[in-house]
């Protein structure tokens, strides 16, 4: 089985909006719904689990019921941080379906609504080969490493990538690794968890439009794309 865990637990503090950013509307639909639609229409995705900020679970369920009538999309409450929310999604999968050796889980930001079908399919195909992959785009700008606004290093750009999502793993492997950790807040990215345990993660090419809607400028850009 291929599972999509859509992470909708953010509060959107940098957006400075009255509601979490995943519920903001672009092109006449909430961002969250745009994102779910892309996974829903992919024939390789068997189940979708939306892991939502607890105080907005009821609203998320109402939206899912409105836009995807009689669907089997599940909305559950998230954890204290990103990786804890992934664990909540995996716990749900394990409790309701069981986690088998060949199961794959794609974890995706709810506020990346312009994910493509190719990215989803490539994540699945490359995960079958490698066991762990993350979507990324090659850096085109020079990357500066700074300390208190002072440049301390300029790494070789040819080796630099900008991380995106999905991040996709064999579900059983990911579940076992997460359960080993006492403090999931240390891992803001699942690749870091894998590297800690000497597990390889490979790159799947993303696209520039698969950006994370974080600021008002991002929101404007998203609306312009949908015009």
Coordinates of N, CA and C in Angstrom, one line a residue:
X1 N 0.8 -1.2 0.0 CA 0.0 0.0 0.0 C 0.9 1.3 0.0
X2 N 0.4 2.3 -0.7 CA 1.1 3.6 -0.7 C 0.2 4.6 0.1
X3 N 0.7 5.1 1.2 CA 0.0 6.1 2.0 C 0.6 7.5 1.9
X4 N -0.3 8.4 1.8 CA 0.1 9.8 1.8 C -0.3 10.4 3.2
X5 N 0.7 10.9 3.9 CA 0.5 11.6 5.2 C 0.7 13.1 4.8
X6 N -0.4 13.9 4.9 CA -0.4 15.3 4.6 C -0.3 16.1 5.9
X7 N 0.8 16.8 6.1 CA 1.0 17.5 7.4 C 0.4 18.8 7.4
X8 N -0.6 19.0 8.2 CA -1.4 20.3 8.3 C -1.4 20.8 9.7
X9 N -0.3 20.7 10.4 CA -0.3 21.0 11.8 C 0.3 22.4 12.1
X10 N 0.7 23.2 11.1 CA 1.3 24.5 11.3 C 0.2 25.5 11.7
X11 N 0.7 26.5 12.4 CA -0.2 27.6 12.8 C 0.0 28.8 11.9
X12 N 1.1 28.9 11.1 CA 1.3 29.9 10.2 C 1.7 31.3 10.8
X13 N 2.5 31.3 11.8 CA 2.9 32.5 12.5 C 3.5 33.6 11.5
X14 N 4.3 33.1 10.6 CA 5.0 34.0 9.6 C 4.0 34.6 8.6
X15 N 2.8 34.0 8.5 CA 1.8 34.5 7.6 C 1.1 35.7 8.2
X16 N 1.1 35.8 9.5 CA 0.3 36.8 10.3 C -1.1 36.9 9.8
X17 N -1.8 35.7 9.8 CA -3.1 35.6 9.3 C -4.0 35.1 10.5
X18 N -5.3 35.4 10.5 CA -6.2 35.0 11.6 C -6.4 33.5 11.7
X19 N -6.1 32.8 10.7 CA -6.3 31.3 10.7 C -5.1 30.6 10.2
X20 N -4.9 29.3 10.5 CA -3.7 28.6 10.0 C -3.6 28.7 8.5
X21 N -2.4 28.8 7.9 CA -2.3 29.1 6.5 C -2.8 28.0 5.6
X22 N -2.9 26.8 6.1 CA -3.4 25.7 5.2 C -4.9 25.9 5.0
X23 N -5.5 26.7 5.7 CA -7.0 27.0 5.6 C -7.3 28.3 4.8
X24 N -6.2 29.0 4.5 CA -6.4 30.2 3.6 C -6.8 29.8 2.2
X25 N -7.5 30.6 1.6 CA -8.1 30.3 0.2 C -7.2 30.9 -0.9
X26 N -6.9 30.0 -1.8 CA -6.3 30.5 -3.1 C -7.2 29.9 -4.2
X27 N -7.4 30.7 -5.3 CA -8.3 30.2 -6.4 C -9.6 29.6 -5.9
X28 N -10.2 30.2 -4.9 CA -11.6 29.8 -4.5 C -11.6 28.5 -3.7
X29 N -10.5 28.0 -3.3 CA -10.5 26.8 -2.4 C -9.4 26.9 -1.4
X30 N -9.6 26.3 -0.2 CA -8.5 26.3 0.8 C -7.2 25.6 0.2
X31 N -6.1 26.1 0.6 CA -4.8 25.5 0.2 C -4.8 24.0 0.5
X32 N -5.3 23.6 1.7 CA -5.3 22.2 2.0 C -6.0 21.4 1.0
X33 N -7.1 21.9 0.5 CA -7.9 21.1 -0.5 C -7.2 21.0 -1.8
X34 N -6.5 22.0 -2.2 CA -5.7 21.9 -3.5 C -4.7 20.8 -3.3
X35 N -4.0 20.7 -2.2 CA -3.0 19.7 -1.9 C -3.6 18.3 -1.9
X36 N -4.7 18.1 -1.2 CA -5.3 16.8 -1.1 C -5.7 16.4 -2.5
X37 N -6.2 17.3 -3.3 CA -6.7 16.9 -4.7 C -5.6 16.2 -5.5
X38 N -4.4 16.7 -5.4 CA -3.3 16.2 -6.2 C -3.0 14.7 -5.8
X39 N -3.1 14.4 -4.5 CA -2.9 13.0 -4.1 C -4.1 12.2 -4.4
X40 N -5.3 12.8 -4.3 CA -6.5 12.0 -4.5 C -6.7 11.5 -5.9
X41 N -6.2 12.3 -6.8 CA -6.3 11.9 -8.2 C -5.2 11.0 -8.7
X42 N -4.3 10.7 -7.9 CA -3.2 9.8 -8.3 C -3.5 8.4 -8.0
X43 N -3.5 7.6 -9.0 CA -4.0 6.2 -8.9 C -3.0 5.3 -8.0
X44 N -1.8 5.8 -7.8 CA -0.9 5.0 -7.0 C -1.0 5.2 -5.5
X45 N -1.8 6.2 -5.1 CA -2.0 6.5 -3.7 C -3.3 5.7 -3.2
X46 N -3.1 4.9 -2.2 CA -4.2 4.0 -1.7 C -5.0 4.7 -0.6
X47 N -4.3 5.4 0.3 CA -4.9 6.0 1.4 C -4.3 7.4 1.7
X48 N -5.1 8.3 2.1 CA -4.6 9.7 2.5 C -5.0 9.9 4.0
X49 N -4.0 10.4 4.7 CA -4.3 10.7 6.1 C -3.8 12.2 6.3
X50 N -4.7 13.0 6.7 CA -4.4 14.4 7.0 C -4.1 14.6 8.5
X51 N -2.9 15.0 8.9 CA -2.6 15.2 10.3 C -2.7 16.7 10.6
X52 N -3.6 17.1 11.4 CA -4.0 18.5 11.5 C -3.8 19.0 12.9
X53 N -3.6 20.3 13.0 CA -3.5 20.9 14.3 C -4.8 20.6 15.0
X54 N -4.7 20.2 16.3 CA -5.8 19.7 17.0 C -7.1 20.5 17.0
X55 N -6.9 21.8 17.2 CA -8.0 22.7 17.3 C -8.8 23.0 16.0
X56 N -8.2 22.5 14.9 CA -8.8 22.7 13.6 C -9.2 21.3 12.9
X57 N -9.2 20.3 13.7 CA -9.5 19.0 13.1 C -11.0 19.0 12.6
X58 N -11.9 19.5 13.4 CA -13.3 19.5 13.0 C -13.5 20.3 11.7
X59 N -12.8 21.4 11.6 CA -12.9 22.2 10.3 C -12.3 21.5 9.1
X60 N -11.2 20.8 9.4 CA -10.6 20.1 8.3 C -11.5 18.9 7.8
X61 N -12.1 18.3 8.8 CA -13.1 17.2 8.4 C -14.3 17.7 7.6
X62 N -14.8 18.9 8.0 CA -15.9 19.5 7.3 C -15.5 19.8 5.8
X63 N -14.3 20.3 5.7 CA -13.8 20.6 4.3 C -13.6 19.4 3.5
X64 N -13.1 18.3 4.1 CA -12.9 17.1 3.3 C -14.2 16.5 2.9
X65 N -15.2 16.6 3.8 CA -16.5 16.0 3.5 C -17.2 16.9 2.5
X66 N -16.9 18.2 2.4 CA -17.5 19.0 1.4 C -16.9 18.8 0.0
X67 N -15.6 18.7 -0.1 CA -15.0 18.6 -1.4 C -14.7 17.2 -1.8
X68 N -14.8 16.2 -0.9 CA -14.6 14.8 -1.3 C -15.6 13.9 -0.6
X69 N -16.8 14.1 -1.1 CA -18.0 13.4 -0.5 C -17.7 11.9 -0.6
X70 N -18.1 11.2 0.5 CA -18.0 9.8 0.7 C -16.6 9.2 0.4
X71 N -15.6 10.0 0.7 CA -14.2 9.5 0.5 C -13.7 8.8 1.8
X72 N -12.6 8.1 1.6 CA -12.0 7.5 2.8 C -10.8 8.3 3.3
X73 N -10.7 9.5 3.0 CA -9.7 10.4 3.5 C -9.9 10.6 5.0
X74 N -8.9 10.4 5.8 CA -8.9 10.5 7.3 C -8.3 11.7 7.8
X75 N -8.9 12.4 8.7 CA -8.3 13.6 9.4 C -8.1 13.2 10.8
X76 N -6.8 13.4 11.3 CA -6.5 13.1 12.7 C -5.7 14.2 13.3
X77 N -5.7 14.3 14.6 CA -4.9 15.4 15.3 C -3.4 15.1 15.2
X78 N -2.6 16.2 15.2 CA -1.2 16.0 15.0 C -0.5 16.0 16.4
X79 N 0.8 16.0 16.3 CA 1.6 16.0 17.5 C 2.2 17.3 17.9
X80 N 3.3 17.3 18.7 CA 3.9 18.5 19.2 C 4.8 19.2 18.3
X81 N 5.2 18.4 17.2 CA 6.1 18.9 16.2 C 5.9 18.1 15.0
X82 N 6.7 18.5 13.9 CA 6.5 17.9 12.6 C 6.7 16.3 12.7
X83 N 7.8 15.9 13.2 CA 8.1 14.5 13.2 C 7.2 13.7 14.1
X84 N 6.7 14.3 15.2 CA 5.7 13.7 16.1 C 4.4 13.6 15.3
X85 N 4.1 14.5 14.5 CA 2.9 14.4 13.6 C 3.0 13.2 12.6
X86 N 4.2 13.1 12.1 CA 4.4 11.9 11.2 C 4.2 10.6 12.0
X87 N 4.7 10.6 13.2 CA 4.5 9.4 14.1 C 3.0 9.2 14.3
X88 N 2.2 10.2 14.5 CA 0.8 10.1 14.7 C 0.1 9.4 13.5
X89 N 0.6 9.9 12.3 CA 0.1 9.3 11.1 C 0.4 7.8 10.9
X90 N 1.7 7.5 11.3 CA 2.1 6.1 11.2 C 1.4 5.2 12.2
X91 N 1.2 5.8 13.4 CA 0.4 5.0 14.4 C -1.0 4.7 13.9
X92 N -1.6 5.7 13.2 CA -3.0 5.5 12.7 C -2.9 4.4 11.6
X93 N -1.9 4.5 10.8 CA -1.8 3.4 9.7 C -1.6 2.1 10.3
X94 N -0.8 2.0 11.3 CA -0.5 0.7 11.9 C -1.7 0.1 12.6
X95 N -2.5 1.0 13.3 CA -3.6 0.5 14.1 C -4.8 0.1 13.2
X96 N -4.9 0.8 12.0 CA -6.1 0.5 11.2 C -5.8 -0.4 10.0
X97 N -4.6 -0.4 9.5 CA -4.3 -1.2 8.3 C -3.2 -2.2 8.5
X98 N -2.3 -1.9 9.6 CA -1.1 -2.7 9.7 C -0.1 -2.2 8.8
X99 N 1.2 -2.3 9.2 CA 2.3 -1.8 8.3 C 3.1 -3.0 7.8
X100 N 3.1 -3.2 6.5 CA 3.8 -4.3 5.9 C 5.1 -3.9 5.3
X101 N 5.9 -4.9 4.9 CA 7.3 -4.7 4.5 C 7.3 -3.8 3.2
X102 N 6.3 -4.0 2.3 CA 6.4 -3.3 1.1 C 5.5 -2.0 1.1
X103 N 5.0 -1.6 2.2 CA 4.3 -0.3 2.3 C 5.2 0.9 2.2
X104 N 4.7 1.9 1.5 CA 5.4 3.1 1.3 C 4.6 4.3 1.9
X105 N 5.2 5.2 2.5 CA 4.6 6.4 3.0 C 5.2 7.7 2.5
X106 N 4.4 8.5 1.9 CA 4.8 9.8 1.4 C 4.4 10.9 2.4
X107 N 5.3 11.7 2.9 CA 4.9 12.8 3.8 C 5.1 14.1 3.1
X108 N 4.0 14.9 3.2 CA 4.0 16.1 2.3 C 3.4 17.3 3.1
X109 N 4.0 18.5 2.9 CA 3.5 19.7 3.5 C 2.1 20.0 2.9
X110 N 1.1 20.3 3.7 CA -0.2 20.7 3.2 C -0.2 22.0 2.5
X111 N 0.9 22.8 2.7 CA 0.9 24.1 2.1 C 1.9 24.1 0.9
X112 N 2.1 23.0 0.3 CA 2.7 22.9 -1.1 C 1.7 22.3 -2.0
X113 N 0.8 23.2 -2.5 CA -0.4 22.7 -3.3 C -0.1 22.4 -4.7
X114 N 1.1 22.8 -5.2 CA 1.4 22.7 -6.6 C 2.3 21.5 -6.9
X115 N 2.3 20.5 -6.0 CA 3.0 19.2 -6.3 C 2.4 18.6 -7.6
X116 N 3.3 18.0 -8.3 CA 2.8 17.4 -9.6 C 2.7 15.9 -9.5
X117 N 1.9 15.4 -10.5 CA 1.8 13.9 -10.5 C 3.1 13.2 -10.8
X118 N 3.9 13.8 -11.6 CA 5.3 13.2 -11.8 C 6.1 13.1 -10.5
X119 N 6.0 14.1 -9.7 CA 6.8 14.1 -8.4 C 6.3 13.0 -7.5
X120 N 4.9 12.9 -7.4 CA 4.4 11.8 -6.6 C 4.8 10.4 -7.1
X121 N 4.7 10.2 -8.4 CA 5.0 8.9 -9.0 C 6.5 8.6 -8.9
X122 N 7.3 9.7 -9.1 CA 8.8 9.4 -9.0 C 9.2 9.1 -7.6
X123 N 8.6 9.8 -6.6 CA 8.8 9.5 -5.2 C 8.6 8.0 -4.9
X124 N 7.5 7.5 -5.4 CA 7.1 6.1 -5.1 C 8.1 5.2 -5.8
X125 N 8.4 5.4 -7.1 CA 9.3 4.5 -7.9 C 10.7 4.5 -7.3
X126 N 11.2 5.7 -6.9 CA 12.6 5.8 -6.4 C 12.6 5.2 -5.0
X127 N 11.6 5.3 -4.2 CA 11.5 4.7 -2.9 C 11.6 3.2 -3.0
X128 N 10.9 2.7 -3.9 CA 10.9 1.2 -4.1 C 12.4 0.8 -4.3
X129 N 13.2 1.6 -5.1 CA 14.6 1.2 -5.4 C 15.5 1.4 -4.2
X130 N 15.3 2.6 -3.5 CA 16.3 3.0 -2.5 C 15.8 2.9 -1.0
X131 N 14.5 2.9 -0.8 CA 14.1 2.8 0.6 C 13.8 4.2 1.2
X132 N 14.4 5.2 0.7 CA 14.2 6.5 1.3 C 14.6 7.6 0.3
X133 N 13.7 8.6 0.0 CA 14.0 9.6 -0.9 C 13.3 10.9 -0.4
X134 N 13.9 12.0 -0.9 CA 13.3 13.3 -0.6 C 13.3 14.2 -1.9
X135 N 12.3 15.0 -2.0 CA 12.2 15.8 -3.2 C 13.0 17.1 -3.0
X136 N 13.7 17.5 -4.0 CA 14.6 18.7 -3.8 C 14.9 19.3 -5.2
X137 N 15.2 20.6 -5.2 CA 15.7 21.2 -6.4 C 17.1 21.8 -6.2
X138 N 17.8 21.7 -7.3 CA 19.2 22.1 -7.3 C 19.3 23.6 -7.0
X139 N 20.2 24.0 -6.1 CA 20.4 25.4 -5.8 C 21.0 26.2 -7.0
X140 N 20.3 27.3 -7.4 CA 20.8 28.1 -8.5 C 21.5 29.4 -8.0
X141 N 21.3 29.7 -6.7 CA 21.9 30.8 -6.1 C 23.1 30.3 -5.2
X142 N 24.0 31.2 -5.0 CA 25.1 30.9 -4.1 C 24.5 30.8 -2.6
X143 N 25.0 29.8 -1.9 CA 24.5 29.6 -0.5 C 25.6 30.2 0.4
X144 N 25.2 31.0 1.4 CA 26.1 31.6 2.4 C 25.8 31.0 3.7
X145 N 26.8 30.5 4.4 CA 26.7 30.1 5.8 C 27.2 31.2 6.7
X146 N 26.3 31.7 7.6 CA 26.6 32.9 8.3 C 26.5 32.7 9.8
X147 N 27.2 33.6 10.6 CA 27.1 33.6 12.0 C 26.9 35.0 12.4
X148 N 25.8 35.4 13.0 CA 25.5 36.8 13.4 C 25.7 37.7 12.2
X149 N 25.1 37.3 11.0 CA 25.1 38.1 9.8 C 26.5 38.2 9.2
X150 N 27.5 37.5 9.7 CA 28.8 37.5 9.1 C 29.1 36.2 8.4
X151 N 29.5 36.2 7.1 CA 29.7 35.0 6.3 C 30.9 34.3 6.9
X152 N 30.7 33.0 7.1 CA 31.8 32.1 7.6 C 32.2 31.0 6.6
X153 N 31.3 30.8 5.6 CA 31.6 29.8 4.6 C 30.8 30.0 3.4
X154 N 31.3 29.7 2.3 CA 30.6 29.7 1.0 C 30.7 28.3 0.4
X155 N 29.8 27.4 0.7 CA 29.9 26.0 0.2 C 29.8 25.9 -1.4
X156 N 30.3 24.8 -1.9 CA 30.3 24.6 -3.4 C 28.8 24.5 -3.8
X157 N 28.4 25.3 -4.7 CA 26.9 25.3 -5.0 C 26.5 24.1 -5.7
X158 N 27.4 23.4 -6.4 CA 27.1 22.2 -7.2 C 26.6 21.1 -6.3
X159 N 26.9 21.1 -5.0 CA 26.5 20.1 -4.1 C 25.3 20.5 -3.3
X160 N 24.7 21.7 -3.5 CA 23.6 22.2 -2.7 C 22.3 22.0 -3.4
X161 N 21.3 21.7 -2.6 CA 19.9 21.5 -3.0 C 19.0 22.2 -2.0
X162 N 17.8 22.6 -2.5 CA 16.7 23.1 -1.7 C 15.7 22.0 -1.4
X163 N 15.5 21.7 -0.2 CA 14.6 20.5 0.1 C 13.2 20.9 -0.1
X164 N 12.4 20.0 -0.6 CA 11.0 20.2 -0.7 C 10.3 18.9 -0.1
X165 N 9.1 18.7 -0.3 CA 8.4 17.5 0.0 C 7.6 17.1 -1.3
X166 N 7.2 15.8 -1.4 CA 7.2 14.7 -0.4 C 8.6 14.2 0.0
X167 N 8.7 13.7 1.2 CA 9.8 12.8 1.6 C 9.1 11.4 1.8
X168 N 9.7 10.5 1.2 CA 9.1 9.2 1.0 C 10.0 8.0 1.5
X169 N 9.4 7.1 2.2 CA 10.2 6.1 2.9 C 9.4 4.8 2.9
X170 N 10.1 3.7 3.0 CA 9.4 2.4 3.4 C 8.8 2.6 4.7
X171 N 7.5 2.4 4.8 CA 6.8 2.7 6.0 C 7.3 2.0 7.3
X172 N 7.7 0.7 7.1 CA 8.1 0.0 8.3 C 9.4 0.5 8.8
X173 N 10.4 0.8 7.9 CA 11.7 1.4 8.3 C 11.5 2.7 9.0
X174 N 10.7 3.6 8.4 CA 10.5 4.9 9.1 C 9.8 4.8 10.4
X175 N 8.9 3.9 10.6 CA 8.2 3.7 11.8 C 9.1 3.2 12.9
X176 N 10.0 2.3 12.5 CA 11.0 1.7 13.5 C 12.0 2.8 13.9
X177 N 12.4 3.6 13.0 CA 13.4 4.6 13.4 C 12.8 5.7 14.3
X178 N 11.6 6.2 13.9 CA 11.0 7.2 14.8 C 10.7 6.7 16.2
X179 N 10.3 5.5 16.3 CA 10.0 4.9 17.7 C 11.3 4.8 18.5
X180 N 12.5 4.8 17.9 CA 13.7 4.7 18.7 C 14.1 6.1 19.4
X181 N 13.5 7.2 18.9 CA 13.9 8.5 19.4 C 13.0 8.9 20.6
X182 N 13.7 9.5 21.6 CA 13.0 10.1 22.7 C 12.6 11.5 22.5
X183 N 13.3 12.3 21.7 CA 13.0 13.7 21.5 C 12.9 14.0 20.0
X184 N 11.6 13.9 19.5 CA 11.4 14.0 18.1 C 11.5 15.5 17.6
X185 N 11.6 16.4 18.6 CA 11.7 17.8 18.2 C 13.1 18.1 17.6
X186 N 14.0 17.2 17.8 CA 15.4 17.4 17.3 C 15.4 17.2 15.8
X187 N 14.4 16.6 15.2 CA 14.4 16.3 13.8 C 13.3 17.1 13.1
X188 N 13.7 18.3 12.5 CA 12.8 19.1 11.7 C 12.6 18.5 10.3
X189 N 13.4 17.5 10.0 CA 13.4 17.0 8.6 C 13.7 15.5 8.8
X190 N 12.9 14.6 8.1 CA 13.1 13.2 8.2 C 14.4 12.7 7.7
X191 N 15.0 13.4 6.8 CA 16.3 13.0 6.3 C 17.4 13.0 7.4
X192 N 17.3 14.0 8.3 CA 18.2 14.0 9.5 C 18.0 12.8 10.3
X193 N 16.8 12.3 10.5 CA 16.6 11.1 11.3 C 17.3 9.9 10.6
X194 N 17.1 9.8 9.3 CA 17.7 8.7 8.6 C 19.2 8.7 8.6
X195 N 19.8 9.9 8.4 CA 21.3 10.1 8.4 C 21.8 9.7 9.8
X196 N 21.1 10.1 10.8 CA 21.6 9.7 12.2 C 21.8 8.2 12.3
X197 N 20.9 7.5 11.7 CA 21.0 6.0 11.8 C 21.7 5.4 10.6
X198 N 22.5 6.2 9.9 CA 23.3 5.7 8.8 C 22.5 5.1 7.7
X199 N 21.3 5.6 7.5 CA 20.5 5.2 6.4 C 20.6 6.2 5.2
X200 N 20.6 5.6 4.0 CA 20.8 6.5 2.8 C 19.4 7.1 2.4
X201 N 19.5 8.3 1.9 CA 18.3 9.0 1.3 C 18.8 9.6 0.0
X202 N 18.0 9.4 -1.0 CA 18.3 9.8 -2.4 C 17.4 11.0 -2.8
X203 N 17.8 11.7 -3.8 CA 17.1 12.9 -4.3 C 16.1 12.5 -5.4
X204 N 14.9 13.0 -5.3 CA 13.9 13.1 -6.5 C 13.8 14.5 -6.9
X205 N 13.9 14.8 -8.2 CA 13.9 16.1 -8.7 C 12.5 16.8 -8.5
X206 N 12.5 17.9 -7.8 CA 11.3 18.7 -7.7 C 11.2 19.7 -8.8
X207 N 10.2 20.7 -8.6 CA 10.1 21.8 -9.5 C 9.9 23.1 -8.7
X208 N 10.3 24.2 -9.3 CA 10.2 25.5 -8.5 C 8.8 25.8 -8.0
X209 N 7.8 25.4 -8.7 CA 6.4 25.7 -8.3 C 6.0 24.9 -7.1
X210 N 6.7 23.9 -6.7 CA 6.4 23.1 -5.6 C 6.9 23.8 -4.3
X211 N 6.6 25.0 -4.2 CA 7.1 25.8 -3.0 C 6.2 25.8 -1.9
X212 N 6.7 26.1 -0.7 CA 5.9 26.1 0.5 C 5.3 27.5 0.7
X213 N 4.0 27.6 0.9 CA 3.4 28.9 1.1 C 3.5 29.2 2.6
X214 N 4.4 30.2 2.8 CA 4.8 30.6 4.1 C 4.5 32.0 4.5
X215 N 4.7 32.9 3.5 CA 4.5 34.4 3.7 C 3.4 34.9 2.8
X216 N 3.1 36.2 3.0 CA 2.1 36.9 2.2 C 2.5 36.9 0.8
X217 N 3.8 37.1 0.5 CA 4.3 37.1 -0.8 C 4.1 35.7 -1.5
X218 N 4.3 34.6 -0.7 CA 4.0 33.3 -1.3 C 2.6 33.2 -1.6
X219 N 1.7 33.7 -0.8 CA 0.3 33.6 -1.0 C -0.1 34.3 -2.3
X220 N 0.5 35.5 -2.5 CA 0.2 36.3 -3.8 C 0.7 35.5 -5.0
X221 N 1.9 34.9 -4.9 CA 2.4 34.1 -6.0 C 1.5 32.9 -6.3
X222 N 1.0 32.3 -5.3 CA 0.1 31.1 -5.5 C -1.1 31.5 -6.2
X223 N -1.7 32.7 -5.8 CA -2.9 33.1 -6.5 C -2.6 33.5 -7.9
X224 N -1.4 34.0 -8.2 CA -1.1 34.4 -9.6 C -0.9 33.2 -10.4
X225 N -0.4 32.1 -9.9 CA -0.3 30.8 -10.6 C -1.7 30.3 -11.0
X226 N -2.7 30.5 -10.2 CA -4.0 30.0 -10.4 C -4.9 30.9 -11.3
X227 N -4.4 32.0 -11.6 CA -5.2 32.9 -12.5 C -5.3 32.4 -13.9

